[in-house]
Every structure is written in C-alpha cells, then in structure tokens.
PDB file of C-alpha atoms and ligand atoms in Angstrom:
ATOM      1  CA  UNK A   2      13.150   6.932  -5.822  1.00 96.00           C
ATOM      2  CA  UNK A   3      11.190   4.918  -3.157  1.00 97.00           C
ATOM      3  CA  UNK A   4       7.744   3.541  -3.245  1.00 98.00           C
ATOM      4  CA  UNK A   5       6.461   3.043   0.280  1.00 98.00           C
ATOM      5  CA  UNK A   6       3.313   1.135   1.460  1.00 97.00           C
ATOM      6  CA  UNK A   7       1.908   2.105   4.841  1.00 98.00           C
ATOM      7  CA  UNK A   8      -0.062  -0.911   5.902  1.00 96.00           C
ATOM      8  CA  UNK A   9      -3.703  -0.125   6.965  1.00 95.00           C
ATOM      9  CA  UNK A  10      -2.980  -1.823  10.200  1.00 94.00           C
ATOM     10  CA  UNK A  11       0.012   0.444  10.895  1.00 96.00           C
ATOM     11  CA  UNK A  12      -1.921   3.718  10.699  1.00 97.00           C
ATOM     12  CA  UNK A  13      -5.446   2.676  11.820  1.00 96.00           C
ATOM     13  CA  UNK A  14      -6.702   0.793  14.969  1.00 93.00           C
ATOM     14  CA  UNK A  15      -7.978  -2.319  13.193  1.00 86.00           C
ATOM     15  CA  UNK A  16     -10.315  -3.262  16.153  1.00 88.00           C
ATOM     16  CA  UNK A  17     -12.368  -0.111  16.054  1.00 92.00           C
ATOM     17  CA  UNK A  18     -14.211   1.028  12.900  1.00 93.00           C
ATOM     18  CA  UNK A  19     -12.732   4.042  11.228  1.00 95.00           C
ATOM     19  CA  UNK A  20     -10.220   4.901  13.849  1.00 96.00           C
ATOM     20  CA  UNK A  21      -6.775   6.469  12.874  1.00 98.00           C
ATOM     21  CA  UNK A  22      -3.879   5.430  15.190  1.00 97.00           C
ATOM     22  CA  UNK A  23      -2.825   9.058  15.531  1.00 97.00           C
ATOM     23  CA  UNK A  24       0.579   8.499  17.307  1.00 97.00           C
ATOM     24  CA  UNK A  25       1.569   5.781  14.769  1.00 97.00           C
ATOM     25  CA  UNK A  26       0.515   8.034  11.820  1.00 98.00           C
ATOM     26  CA  UNK A  27       2.403  11.005  13.302  1.00 98.00           C
ATOM     27  CA  UNK A  28       5.584   8.770  13.766  1.00 98.00           C
ATOM     28  CA  UNK A  29       5.329   7.703  10.166  1.00 98.00           C
ATOM     29  CA  UNK A  30       4.944  11.287   9.128  1.00 98.00           C
ATOM     30  CA  UNK A  31       7.992  12.428  11.214  1.00 98.00           C
ATOM     31  CA  UNK A  32      10.068   9.675   9.788  1.00 97.00           C
ATOM     32  CA  UNK A  33       9.200  10.572   6.185  1.00 97.00           C
ATOM     33  CA  UNK A  34       9.895  14.301   6.920  1.00 97.00           C
ATOM     34  CA  UNK A  35      13.343  13.469   8.310  1.00 96.00           C
ATOM     35  CA  UNK A  36      14.363  11.238   5.387  1.00 93.00           C
ATOM     36  CA  UNK A  37      17.309  12.261   3.284  1.00 89.00           C
ATOM     37  CA  UNK A  38      15.544  10.587   0.247  1.00 86.00           C
ATOM     38  CA  UNK A  39      13.175  13.300  -1.129  1.00 85.00           C
ATOM     39  CA  UNK A  40      11.512  11.289  -3.904  1.00 95.00           C
ATOM     40  CA  UNK A  41       9.016   9.164  -2.158  1.00 98.00           C
ATOM     41  CA  UNK A  42       5.565   7.778  -3.336  1.00 98.00           C
ATOM     42  CA  UNK A  43       3.326   6.795  -0.453  1.00 98.00           C
ATOM     43  CA  UNK A  44       0.500   4.247  -0.759  1.00 98.00           C
ATOM     44  CA  UNK A  45      -1.609   3.616   2.379  1.00 98.00           C
ATOM     45  CA  UNK A  46      -3.835   0.728   3.007  1.00 96.00           C
ATOM     46  CA  UNK A  47      -7.387   0.619   4.467  1.00 96.00           C
ATOM     47  CA  UNK A  48      -7.071  -0.851   7.841  1.00 94.00           C
ATOM     48  CA  UNK A  49     -10.298  -0.212   9.814  1.00 93.00           C
ATOM     49  CA  UNK A  50     -11.638   2.213   7.065  1.00 95.00           C
ATOM     50  CA  UNK A  51     -12.048   0.384   3.772  1.00 89.00           C
ATOM     51  CA  UNK A  52     -12.183  -3.335   4.471  1.00 90.00           C
ATOM     52  CA  UNK A  53     -15.442  -3.297   6.501  1.00 92.00           C
ATOM     53  CA  UNK A  54     -17.386  -1.592   3.717  1.00 94.00           C
ATOM     54  CA  UNK A  55     -15.896  -3.878   1.122  1.00 95.00           C
ATOM     55  CA  UNK A  56     -16.756  -6.851   3.209  1.00 94.00           C
ATOM     56  CA  UNK A  57     -20.277  -5.687   3.953  1.00 95.00           C
ATOM     57  CA  UNK A  58     -21.045  -5.423   0.240  1.00 96.00           C
ATOM     58  CA  UNK A  59     -19.175  -8.540  -0.726  1.00 96.00           C
ATOM     59  CA  UNK A  60     -16.588  -6.668  -2.835  1.00 97.00           C
ATOM     60  CA  UNK A  61     -13.144  -8.137  -3.428  1.00 96.00           C
ATOM     61  CA  UNK A  62     -10.479  -7.597  -6.119  1.00 95.00           C
ATOM     62  CA  UNK A  63     -12.414 -10.097  -8.279  1.00 95.00           C
ATOM     63  CA  UNK A  64     -16.079  -9.888  -6.967  1.00 97.00           C
ATOM     64  CA  UNK A  65     -17.632  -6.629  -8.156  1.00 98.00           C
ATOM     65  CA  UNK A  66     -20.664  -4.543  -7.523  1.00 98.00           C
ATOM     66  CA  UNK A  67     -23.026  -2.139  -9.320  1.00 98.00           C
ATOM     67  CA  UNK A  68     -24.485  -0.949  -6.013  1.00 98.00           C
ATOM     68  CA  UNK A  69     -23.865   2.875  -5.911  1.00 98.00           C
ATOM     69  CA  UNK A  70     -23.842   2.731  -2.145  1.00 98.00           C
ATOM     70  CA  UNK A  71     -21.066   0.165  -2.083  1.00 98.00           C
ATOM     71  CA  UNK A  72     -18.905   2.315  -4.459  1.00 98.00           C
ATOM     72  CA  UNK A  73     -19.623   5.383  -2.247  1.00 98.00           C
ATOM     73  CA  UNK A  74     -18.929   3.838   1.152  1.00 97.00           C
ATOM     74  CA  UNK A  75     -15.579   2.126   0.154  1.00 97.00           C
ATOM     75  CA  UNK A  76     -14.294   5.202  -1.742  1.00 98.00           C
ATOM     76  CA  UNK A  77     -15.551   7.715   0.802  1.00 98.00           C
ATOM     77  CA  UNK A  78     -14.000   5.813   3.720  1.00 98.00           C
ATOM     78  CA  UNK A  79     -10.614   5.617   1.869  1.00 98.00           C
ATOM     79  CA  UNK A  80     -10.756   9.221   0.730  1.00 98.00           C
ATOM     80  CA  UNK A  81     -11.569  10.299   4.344  1.00 98.00           C
ATOM     81  CA  UNK A  82      -8.508   8.259   5.504  1.00 98.00           C
ATOM     82  CA  UNK A  83      -6.269   9.828   2.888  1.00 98.00           C
ATOM     83  CA  UNK A  84      -7.365  13.181   4.095  1.00 98.00           C
ATOM     84  CA  UNK A  85      -6.205  12.341   7.555  1.00 98.00           C
ATOM     85  CA  UNK A  86      -2.882  10.993   6.255  1.00 98.00           C
ATOM     86  CA  UNK A  87      -2.203  13.882   3.966  1.00 98.00           C
ATOM     87  CA  UNK A  88      -3.180  16.154   6.955  1.00 98.00           C
ATOM     88  CA  UNK A  89      -0.615  14.489   9.255  1.00 98.00           C
ATOM     89  CA  UNK A  90       1.900  14.814   6.359  1.00 98.00           C
ATOM     90  CA  UNK A  91       1.335  18.476   6.154  1.00 98.00           C
ATOM     91  CA  UNK A  92       1.540  18.839   9.929  1.00 98.00           C
ATOM     92  CA  UNK A  93       5.094  17.182   9.821  1.00 98.00           C
ATOM     93  CA  UNK A  94       6.270  19.674   7.022  1.00 97.00           C
ATOM     94  CA  UNK A  95       5.881  17.318   4.068  1.00 97.00           C
ATOM     95  CA  UNK A  96       4.203  18.469   0.872  1.00 98.00           C
ATOM     96  CA  UNK A  97       1.738  15.683   0.311  1.00 98.00           C
ATOM     97  CA  UNK A  98      -0.395  15.470  -3.001  1.00 98.00           C
ATOM     98  CA  UNK A  99      -3.487  13.288  -2.651  1.00 98.00           C
ATOM     99  CA  UNK A 100      -4.104  10.964  -5.602  1.00 98.00           C
ATOM    100  CA  UNK A 101      -7.340   8.852  -5.560  1.00 98.00           C
ATOM    101  CA  UNK A 102      -6.838   5.761  -7.593  1.00 98.00           C
ATOM    102  CA  UNK A 103     -10.644   5.387  -8.166  1.00 98.00           C
ATOM    103  CA  UNK A 104     -10.605   8.480 -10.339  1.00 97.00           C
ATOM    104  CA  UNK A 105      -7.419   7.394 -12.169  1.00 97.00           C
ATOM    105  CA  UNK A 106      -7.588   3.634 -12.869  1.00 98.00           C
ATOM    106  CA  UNK A 107      -9.746   0.937 -14.483  1.00 98.00           C
ATOM    107  CA  UNK A 108      -9.584  -2.807 -15.032  1.00 98.00           C
ATOM    108  CA  UNK A 109     -10.517  -4.629 -18.225  1.00 98.00           C
ATOM    109  CA  UNK A 110     -12.758  -7.673 -18.300  1.00 97.00           C
ATOM    110  CA  UNK A 111      -9.740  -9.976 -17.494  1.00 96.00           C
ATOM    111  CA  UNK A 112      -8.839  -7.915 -14.587  1.00 96.00           C
ATOM    112  CA  UNK A 113      -5.679  -6.105 -15.979  1.00 97.00           C
ATOM    113  CA  UNK A 114      -5.264  -2.738 -14.346  1.00 97.00           C
ATOM    114  CA  UNK A 115      -4.588   0.469 -16.289  1.00 98.00           C
ATOM    115  CA  UNK A 116      -2.810   3.032 -14.102  1.00 98.00           C
ATOM    116  CA  UNK A 117      -1.456   6.055 -15.862  1.00 98.00           C
ATOM    117  CA  UNK A 118       1.514   7.297 -13.969  1.00 98.00           C
ATOM    118  CA  UNK A 119       2.417  10.531 -15.893  1.00 98.00           C
ATOM    119  CA  UNK A 120       0.746  12.827 -13.382  1.00 98.00           C
ATOM    120  CA  UNK A 121       2.415  10.962 -10.460  1.00 98.00           C
ATOM    121  CA  UNK A 122       5.831  11.443 -12.145  1.00 98.00           C
ATOM    122  CA  UNK A 123       5.169  15.073 -12.623  1.00 98.00           C
ATOM    123  CA  UNK A 124       3.929  15.480  -9.005  1.00 98.00           C
ATOM    124  CA  UNK A 125       7.206  13.895  -7.855  1.00 97.00           C
ATOM    125  CA  UNK A 126       9.278  16.038 -10.127  1.00 97.00           C
ATOM    126  CA  UNK A 127       7.757  19.018  -8.687  1.00 97.00           C
ATOM    127  CA  UNK A 128       8.723  18.127  -5.220  1.00 97.00           C
ATOM    128  CA  UNK A 129       5.432  16.759  -3.975  1.00 98.00           C
ATOM    129  CA  UNK A 130       4.800  13.549  -2.212  1.00 98.00           C
ATOM    130  CA  UNK A 131       2.040  11.581  -4.014  1.00 98.00           C
ATOM    131  CA  UNK A 132      -0.165   9.900  -1.520  1.00 98.00           C
ATOM    132  CA  UNK A 133      -2.195   7.127  -3.016  1.00 98.00           C
ATOM    133  CA  UNK A 134      -4.364   4.502  -1.273  1.00 98.00           C
ATOM    134  CA  UNK A 135      -6.277   1.178  -1.641  1.00 98.00           C
ATOM    135  CA  UNK A 136      -9.635   2.003  -3.276  1.00 98.00           C
ATOM    136  CA  UNK A 137     -12.515   0.789  -5.407  1.00 98.00           C
ATOM    137  CA  UNK A 138     -11.740   0.616  -9.133  1.00 98.00           C
ATOM    138  CA  UNK A 139     -14.234   0.334 -12.135  1.00 98.00           C
ATOM    139  CA  UNK A 140     -14.010  -3.099 -13.537  1.00 98.00           C
ATOM    140  CA  UNK A 141     -15.306  -3.887 -17.086  1.00 98.00           C
ATOM    141  CA  UNK A 142     -18.493  -6.151 -16.759  1.00 98.00           C
ATOM    142  CA  UNK A 143     -18.064  -6.403 -12.938  1.00 98.00           C
ATOM    143  CA  UNK A 144     -19.117  -2.849 -11.831  1.00 98.00           C
ATOM    144  CA  UNK A 145     -16.502  -1.902  -9.082  1.00 98.00           C
ATOM    145  CA  UNK A 146     -13.989  -4.230  -7.579  1.00 98.00           C
ATOM    146  CA  UNK A 147     -11.222  -3.627  -4.993  1.00 97.00           C
ATOM    147  CA  UNK A 148      -7.655  -2.340  -5.797  1.00 97.00           C
ATOM    148  CA  UNK A 149      -5.222  -3.064  -3.009  1.00 95.00           C
ATOM    149  CA  UNK A 150      -2.465  -0.795  -1.954  1.00 95.00           C
ATOM    150  CA  UNK A 151       0.059  -3.703  -2.556  1.00 93.00           C
ATOM    151  CA  UNK A 152      -1.216  -4.015  -6.273  1.00 94.00           C
ATOM    152  CA  UNK A 153      -0.626  -0.228  -6.507  1.00 97.00           C
ATOM    153  CA  UNK A 154       2.791  -0.416  -5.090  1.00 96.00           C
ATOM    154  CA  UNK A 155       3.902  -3.117  -7.543  1.00 94.00           C
ATOM    155  CA  UNK A 156       2.603  -1.237 -10.473  1.00 96.00           C
ATOM    156  CA  UNK A 157       4.037   2.099  -9.353  1.00 97.00           C
ATOM    157  CA  UNK A 158       7.422   0.626  -8.564  1.00 96.00           C
ATOM    158  CA  UNK A 159       7.570  -0.873 -12.123  1.00 95.00           C
ATOM    159  CA  UNK A 160       6.162   1.928 -14.073  1.00 96.00           C
ATOM    160  CA  UNK A 161       7.954   4.775 -12.267  1.00 97.00           C
ATOM    161  CA  UNK A 162      11.262   2.683 -12.166  1.00 95.00           C
ATOM    162  CA  UNK A 163      11.528   2.748  -8.369  1.00 96.00           C
ATOM    163  CA  UNK A 164      15.061   2.102  -6.881  1.00 95.00           C
ATOM    164  CA  UNK A 165      13.688   0.597  -3.598  1.00 95.00           C
ATOM    165  CA  UNK A 166      10.303  -0.626  -2.414  1.00 97.00           C
ATOM    166  CA  UNK A 167       9.213  -0.747   1.235  1.00 97.00           C
ATOM    167  CA  UNK A 168       6.168  -2.416   2.749  1.00 96.00           C
ATOM    168  CA  UNK A 169       5.720  -1.110   6.200  1.00 97.00           C
ATOM    169  CA  UNK A 170       3.485  -3.607   8.151  1.00 94.00           C
ATOM    170  CA  UNK A 171       2.752  -4.401  11.793  1.00 92.00           C
ATOM    171  CA  UNK A 172       5.333  -7.340  11.800  1.00 92.00           C
ATOM    172  CA  UNK A 173       9.096  -6.627  11.687  1.00 95.00           C
ATOM    173  CA  UNK A 174       9.528  -8.732   8.553  1.00 94.00           C
ATOM    174  CA  UNK A 175       8.479 -12.133   7.220  1.00 93.00           C
ATOM    175  CA  UNK A 176       8.873 -14.526  10.201  1.00 91.00           C
ATOM    176  CA  UNK A 177      10.015 -18.159  10.666  1.00 90.00           C
ATOM    177  CA  UNK A 178       9.641 -19.388  14.248  1.00 90.00           C
ATOM    178  CA  UNK A 179       9.280 -15.842  15.401  1.00 90.00           C
ATOM    179  CA  UNK A 180      12.515 -14.828  13.786  1.00 94.00           C
ATOM    180  CA  UNK A 181      12.878 -12.380  10.992  1.00 95.00           C
ATOM    181  CA  UNK A 182      13.917 -13.999   7.821  1.00 95.00           C
ATOM    182  CA  UNK A 183      16.804 -11.814   6.519  1.00 96.00           C
ATOM    183  CA  UNK A 184      16.484 -12.501   2.672  1.00 96.00           C
ATOM    184  CA  UNK A 185      14.051 -14.240   0.286  1.00 94.00           C
ATOM    185  CA  UNK A 186      15.055 -14.904  -3.291  1.00 93.00           C
ATOM    186  CA  UNK A 187      12.159 -17.183  -4.317  1.00 91.00           C
ATOM    187  CA  UNK A 188       8.711 -18.050  -2.859  1.00 88.00           C
ATOM    188  CA  UNK A 189       9.738 -21.738  -2.592  1.00 88.00           C
ATOM    189  CA  UNK A 190      12.237 -20.772   0.172  1.00 90.00           C
ATOM    190  CA  UNK A 191       9.394 -19.756   2.378  1.00 88.00           C
ATOM    191  CA  UNK A 192       6.504 -21.777   1.391  1.00 83.00           C
ATOM    192  CA  UNK A 193       6.619 -23.551   4.816  1.00 84.00           C
ATOM    193  CA  UNK A 194       5.959 -20.200   6.567  1.00 85.00           C
ATOM    194  CA  UNK A 195       3.518 -18.532   4.166  1.00 80.00           C
ATOM    195  CA  UNK A 196       1.119 -21.400   3.202  1.00 59.00           C
ATOM    196  CA  UNK A 197      -2.363 -20.475   4.270  1.00 54.00           C
ATOM    197  CA  UNK A 198      -0.968 -18.163   6.951  1.00 44.00           C
ATOM    198  CA  UNK A 199      -3.400 -15.331   6.216  1.00 45.00           C
ATOM    199  CA  UNK A 200      -6.400 -16.857   4.510  1.00 39.00           C
ATOM    200  CA  UNK A 201      -8.893 -14.088   5.604  1.00 39.00           C
ATOM    201  CA  UNK A 202      -6.939 -11.228   4.077  1.00 49.00           C
ATOM    202  CA  UNK A 203      -8.783 -11.039   0.673  1.00 46.00           C
ATOM    203  CA  UNK A 204      -6.324  -8.537  -0.750  1.00 55.00           C
ATOM    204  CA  UNK A 205      -3.232 -10.479  -0.346  1.00 60.00           C
ATOM    205  CA  UNK A 206      -1.716 -11.524   3.099  1.00 77.00           C
ATOM    206  CA  UNK A 207       2.093 -11.923   3.464  1.00 85.00           C
ATOM    207  CA  UNK A 208       2.301 -14.598   0.615  1.00 85.00           C
ATOM    208  CA  UNK A 209       0.743 -12.068  -1.698  1.00 84.00           C
ATOM    209  CA  UNK A 210       3.196  -9.363  -0.633  1.00 87.00           C
ATOM    210  CA  UNK A 211       6.253 -11.565  -0.962  1.00 90.00           C
ATOM    211  CA  UNK A 212       5.121 -12.936  -4.353  1.00 88.00           C
ATOM    212  CA  UNK A 213       4.486  -9.464  -5.829  1.00 86.00           C
ATOM    213  CA  UNK A 214       7.778  -8.058  -4.432  1.00 91.00           C
ATOM    214  CA  UNK A 215       9.654 -11.106  -6.091  1.00 91.00           C
ATOM    215  CA  UNK A 216       8.316  -9.909  -9.435  1.00 85.00           C
ATOM    216  CA  UNK A 217       9.741  -6.261  -9.267  1.00 87.00           C
ATOM    217  CA  UNK A 218      12.753  -5.027 -10.964  1.00 81.00           C
ATOM    218  CA  UNK A 219      13.933  -3.598  -7.626  1.00 88.00           C
ATOM    219  CA  UNK A 220      14.628  -4.758  -4.143  1.00 92.00           C
ATOM    220  CA  UNK A 221      11.800  -4.885  -1.696  1.00 95.00           C
ATOM    221  CA  UNK A 222      11.782  -4.860   2.088  1.00 97.00           C
ATOM    222  CA  UNK A 223       9.059  -5.864   4.534  1.00 96.00           C
ATOM    223  CA  UNK A 224       9.515  -4.310   7.909  1.00 97.00           C
ATOM    224  CA  UNK A 225       7.726  -2.919  10.881  1.00 97.00           C
ATOM    225  CA  UNK A 226       6.858   0.776  11.954  1.00 97.00           C
ATOM    226  CA  UNK A 227       9.967   1.018  14.278  1.00 96.00           C
ATOM    227  CA  UNK A 228      12.284   0.346  11.276  1.00 97.00           C
ATOM    228  CA  UNK A 229      10.699   3.089   8.879  1.00 98.00           C
ATOM    229  CA  UNK A 230      13.145   5.697   9.388  1.00 96.00           C
ATOM    230  CA  UNK A 231      16.219   3.289   8.937  1.00 97.00           C
ATOM    231  CA  UNK A 232      14.528   1.887   5.808  1.00 97.00           C
ATOM    232  CA  UNK A 233      14.187   5.423   4.392  1.00 97.00           C
ATOM    233  CA  UNK A 234      17.872   5.886   5.144  1.00 95.00           C
ATOM    234  CA  UNK A 235      18.796   2.903   3.179  1.00 95.00           C
ATOM    235  CA  UNK A 236      19.589   0.536   6.202  1.00 96.00           C
ATOM    236  CA  UNK A 237      19.088  -3.200   5.667  1.00 96.00           C
ATOM    237  CA  UNK A 238      15.852  -3.571   7.944  1.00 97.00           C
ATOM    238  CA  UNK A 239      13.406  -6.463   8.045  1.00 97.00           C
ATOM    239  CA  UNK A 240      13.158  -9.011   5.259  1.00 97.00           C
ATOM    240  CA  UNK A 241      14.875  -8.316   1.955  1.00 97.00           C
ATOM    241  CA  UNK A 242      12.771  -9.719  -0.933  1.00 95.00           C
ATOM    242  CA  UNK A 243      14.723  -9.704  -4.184  1.00 92.00           C
ATOM    243  CA  UNK A 244      13.687 -11.781  -7.080  1.00 85.00           C
ATOM    244  CA  UNK A 245      16.194 -10.267  -9.572  1.00 85.00           C
ATOM    245  CA  UNK A 246      18.790 -12.417 -11.187  1.00 75.00           C
ATOM    246  CA  UNK A 247      22.282 -11.973  -9.618  1.00 66.00           C
TER     247      UNK A 247
HETATM  248  C1  IPE B  24      -7.560  -2.367   0.658  1.00 82.96           C
HETATM  249  O1  IPE B  24      -6.263  -1.919   0.629  1.00 82.96           O
HETATM  250  C2  IPE B  24      -8.526  -1.343  -0.097  1.00 82.96           C
HETATM  251  C3  IPE B  24      -9.842  -1.422   0.275  1.00 82.96           C
HETATM  252  C4  IPE B  24     -10.444  -2.358   1.079  1.00 82.96           C
HETATM  253  C5  IPE B  24     -10.730  -0.331  -0.154  1.00 82.96           C
HETATM  254  P1  IPE B  24      -5.107  -2.778   1.313  1.00 82.96           P
HETATM  255  O2  IPE B  24      -5.325  -4.200   1.085  1.00 82.96           O
HETATM  256  O3  IPE B  24      -3.807  -2.216   0.693  1.00 82.96           O
HETATM  257  O4  IPE B  24      -5.287  -2.398   2.865  1.00 82.96           O
HETATM  258  P2  IPE B  24      -4.496  -2.911   4.101  1.00 82.96           P
HETATM  259  O5  IPE B  24      -3.027  -2.370   4.099  1.00 82.96           O
HETATM  260  O6  IPE B  24      -4.492  -4.529   3.965  1.00 82.96           O
HETATM  261  O7  IPE B  24      -5.340  -2.442   5.257  1.00 82.96           O
END
C-alpha cells in the first residue's frame, strides 16, 4: 500500500488565490489511474487554497484560533479544493472517497494528534481511493490549529502500515548544488542543504519533510510531478529517504 502526498504547489497555481492547476491535476489523476498498485491513500496540500486563509487569521500548527470565520474559511477552502481533486480523479476513472480530516481528528493540549484510521482502512479494502487533505483541526485549549498534509502522511503511513510513501513536490528531489541527492539515511547528512532553506513555510518545508520521512517504518521518496507515474510503478525516482536500520 502506498501513501502519496500531492503537494499544494503541484496541483494549484500558488501565485493566484484559489486557482487549481488543471493540467497538473489532470496529469496526476491520469498517472494514478494508470498505476498497477491499486491500494493508494492520497493526501493533498493547500497551495493557493488554505495557506492564505490560515495566514490571514494567524493560524499555524501551534497557534490556534476560536474565530468561527477562521475555522470556516480554512476548512471551506480545503473542502472545495478536495472537491476539485476528487472530481478530477473521477474523471480519470478512479474511485475517490473524500475524507475531511477536520471532521475526523483532534489534538490534545500537548498537540498530540488523534487520527482514527479504521474508516480509511475499510475504504481502501473496499476498493476506493481515500483522498485526505491538509485542514484545520480542533486543538484542546487553543481552538483550531492547522494540520498539514505532511503530518497526515506520516501518521497514515505508520498506522496503516504503508509499504511505500511518496511526497510529490515541485522539485525533482532534495537538491544539493542543483543535483538530486539519491539517498538520505540521516538528517545530519543533509543539514548543509536544508538549514533554514524554507523558513517561510509554517507547515514544514523540505527539512520537515525529510525529518518526518526518516521517522517512518517505510522507505519514502521525494520527487517531482514528472516522476509520479514511475514512482507508482516502483521505480527509484527522486530522493530516497530511509531512516530504517539496515
Ligand atoms: C496545509 O497543508 C494546510 C492548510 C494550510 C489548511 P500542507 O502544508 O500539506 O500544504 P502544502 O502542500 O504545503 O500546500
């Protein structure tokens, strides 16, 4: 079973508010429909949909809000993007099942996430493709905070026992001097290229992605949209991030 994240910047035009990159989304849907692997859980990011609303209300994974408008704007934008993604998947012949994390998850006061995966496992077993997304999440004592797609990917991979994890991003992998790094086994190997690289991304950046992939019990790959089909077919695309003991 594969857990795949489609980065928000892959499927939306990040420079224009709430704009889907239709050709890119269609390409991703076509690649998924053509894949031999039938068991795939998809998580998509926010891109030009959720981040703006979160930033406008000062909401992050740790800074919460009790403003009902903030909750609505973030969740509504992500739900509408999810409609577009599942719509494109249906048009490509897939059987997507929308799953809205806001309605499923919560965090305790320390920020620990509860994510029940029983329904998602059954959805997969019945031949559907669960499609989750970054979202707001109720957070004890803080109102609503942000739940990133990357955090969902890590939890789903662990709790559903994924064989492989893919983060499809706009870059072809983790880069050093413009070249894709083939394999990363520890964060210390790449601290030179990750340090402070994406300080503006409140939900993670590349350092956060690599760090969370290293903590998985499964190999993860970071790759670009052109490599999605090859990744789904099991080819060694992009950067392999594997923190498992040999
Ligand atoms: C962010 O999700 C969720 C919201 C801001 C509501 P991600 O962090 O996974 O989104 P991208 O992939 O960076 O756009």
